[in-house]
């Protein structure tokens, strides 16, 4: 859905560099969900954030990955010291409130991270 | 055990024919939701259709309909009058009652429409 904006669309990083992925929610949405899609697979849940709060990060790797959703600005998914296995498409989805991904679930266009 | 199973890795269908993409699911929750998404080669994830577990009618959206058979735990996507632009990966996903944001996804079916 055009309302959820992710950038960059494509990101190339060398091993050991940092990757920062941004997700700007649809207007009026204050809940963000990040998912990762490895090649040839469906999406896997990573983290759920509200403004200034991490609600559920059970799908996030414990090391090198972090996420934030500040009071102002987009949600950021940060991957430190990237490795080849981090190469994937990262999607975010947003919702207005705690109804979550209910009757409709709109995703951004994704960021394709390639680690070389 | 797989929560969402899509048994067709790939399908070829003649243009203008109807196509059914299979999806079976596994949950013990009474309340759940089922989604279908289309992912064209450009990579974005496009929402197609949603079916709630308590919905009595099968969901329809234009050329898309969901054949929901609760007892069999299947939620097949039917695309009528297929078009070349329907060529894409199709994913089935489920939201279980205890989580309203963790969608569980199948591995997808690659659909190719032949002219």
Coordinates of N, CA, C and O in Angstrom, one line a residue, chain A residues 2 6 9-10 16 22-23 33 35 38 45-46 48-49 55 59 65 75 81 85 93 97 103 105 110 112:
Chain A
X2 N 0.6 2.2 -0.9 CA 1.4 3.3 -1.0 C 1.5 4.1 0.2 O 2.4 4.9 0.4
X6 N 8.6 2.8 2.8 CA 9.9 2.2 3.3 C 11.0 2.8 2.4 O 10.9 2.8 1.2
X9 N 14.7 1.4 -1.0 CA 14.1 0.2 -1.6 C 15.2 -0.9 -1.7 O 14.9 -2.1 -1.5
X10 N 16.4 -0.5 -2.0 CA 17.5 -1.4 -2.1 C 18.7 -0.8 -1.3 O 18.9 0.4 -1.4
X16 N 30.1 -6.4 7.9 CA 30.7 -5.6 9.0 C 30.1 -4.2 9.1 O 30.3 -3.5 10.1
X22 N 14.2 2.2 7.1 CA 13.3 3.2 7.7 C 11.9 2.8 7.2 O 11.6 2.4 6.1
X23 N 10.9 3.0 8.1 CA 9.5 2.8 7.8 C 8.7 3.9 8.3 O 8.6 4.2 9.5
X33 N 5.0 -2.9 12.6 CA 5.4 -4.3 12.7 C 6.5 -4.6 11.6 O 6.2 -4.3 10.4
X35 N 8.8 -7.3 9.5 CA 8.9 -8.7 9.1 C 10.2 -8.9 8.2 O 10.6 -7.9 7.5
X38 N 13.3 -14.1 4.0 CA 14.5 -14.7 3.4 C 14.2 -15.2 2.0 O 13.0 -15.5 1.7
X45 N 7.9 -12.8 11.4 CA 7.7 -11.6 12.3 C 9.0 -11.4 13.1 O 9.7 -12.3 13.5
X46 N 9.3 -10.1 13.2 CA 10.5 -9.7 14.0 C 10.2 -8.9 15.2 O 10.5 -9.3 16.3
X48 N 7.4 -5.7 17.1 CA 6.2 -4.8 17.1 C 6.5 -3.6 18.0 O 6.9 -3.8 19.1
X49 N 6.3 -2.4 17.4 CA 6.5 -1.2 18.2 C 5.3 -0.3 18.1 O 4.6 -0.2 17.1
X55 N 6.9 -3.3 21.9 CA 5.9 -4.2 22.5 C 6.3 -5.6 22.5 O 6.1 -6.4 23.5
X59 N 10.7 -12.0 17.8 CA 11.2 -12.5 16.5 C 12.5 -11.9 16.1 O 13.0 -12.3 15.0
X65 N 20.8 -6.7 16.1 CA 19.5 -6.1 15.6 C 18.9 -5.3 16.6 O 18.8 -5.7 17.8
X75 N 10.0 4.7 11.9 CA 10.6 3.6 12.7 C 11.9 3.2 12.0 O 11.9 3.2 10.7
X81 N 27.0 -4.6 12.1 CA 28.0 -5.6 11.7 C 27.3 -6.7 10.8 O 27.3 -7.8 11.1
X85 N 24.2 -13.6 5.8 CA 22.9 -14.2 6.2 C 21.8 -13.2 6.5 O 20.7 -13.5 6.6
X93 N 4.7 -3.2 8.3 CA 3.3 -3.0 8.2 C 2.9 -2.1 9.4 O 3.6 -2.0 10.4
X97 N -4.2 1.3 15.6 CA -4.2 1.0 17.1 C -3.9 -0.4 17.4 O -3.3 -1.1 16.6
X103 N -8.5 -7.0 9.8 CA -9.2 -7.3 8.6 C -8.4 -6.9 7.3 O -8.6 -7.5 6.3
X105 N -4.3 -5.8 6.2 CA -2.9 -5.6 6.7 C -2.1 -5.1 5.6 O -1.8 -5.9 4.6
X110 N 8.9 -2.7 1.1 CA 10.1 -3.5 1.5 C 11.4 -2.8 1.1 O 11.5 -2.0 0.3
X112 N 15.2 -4.2 0.2 CA 16.0 -5.4 -0.1 C 17.4 -5.1 0.3 O 18.1 -4.3 -0.3

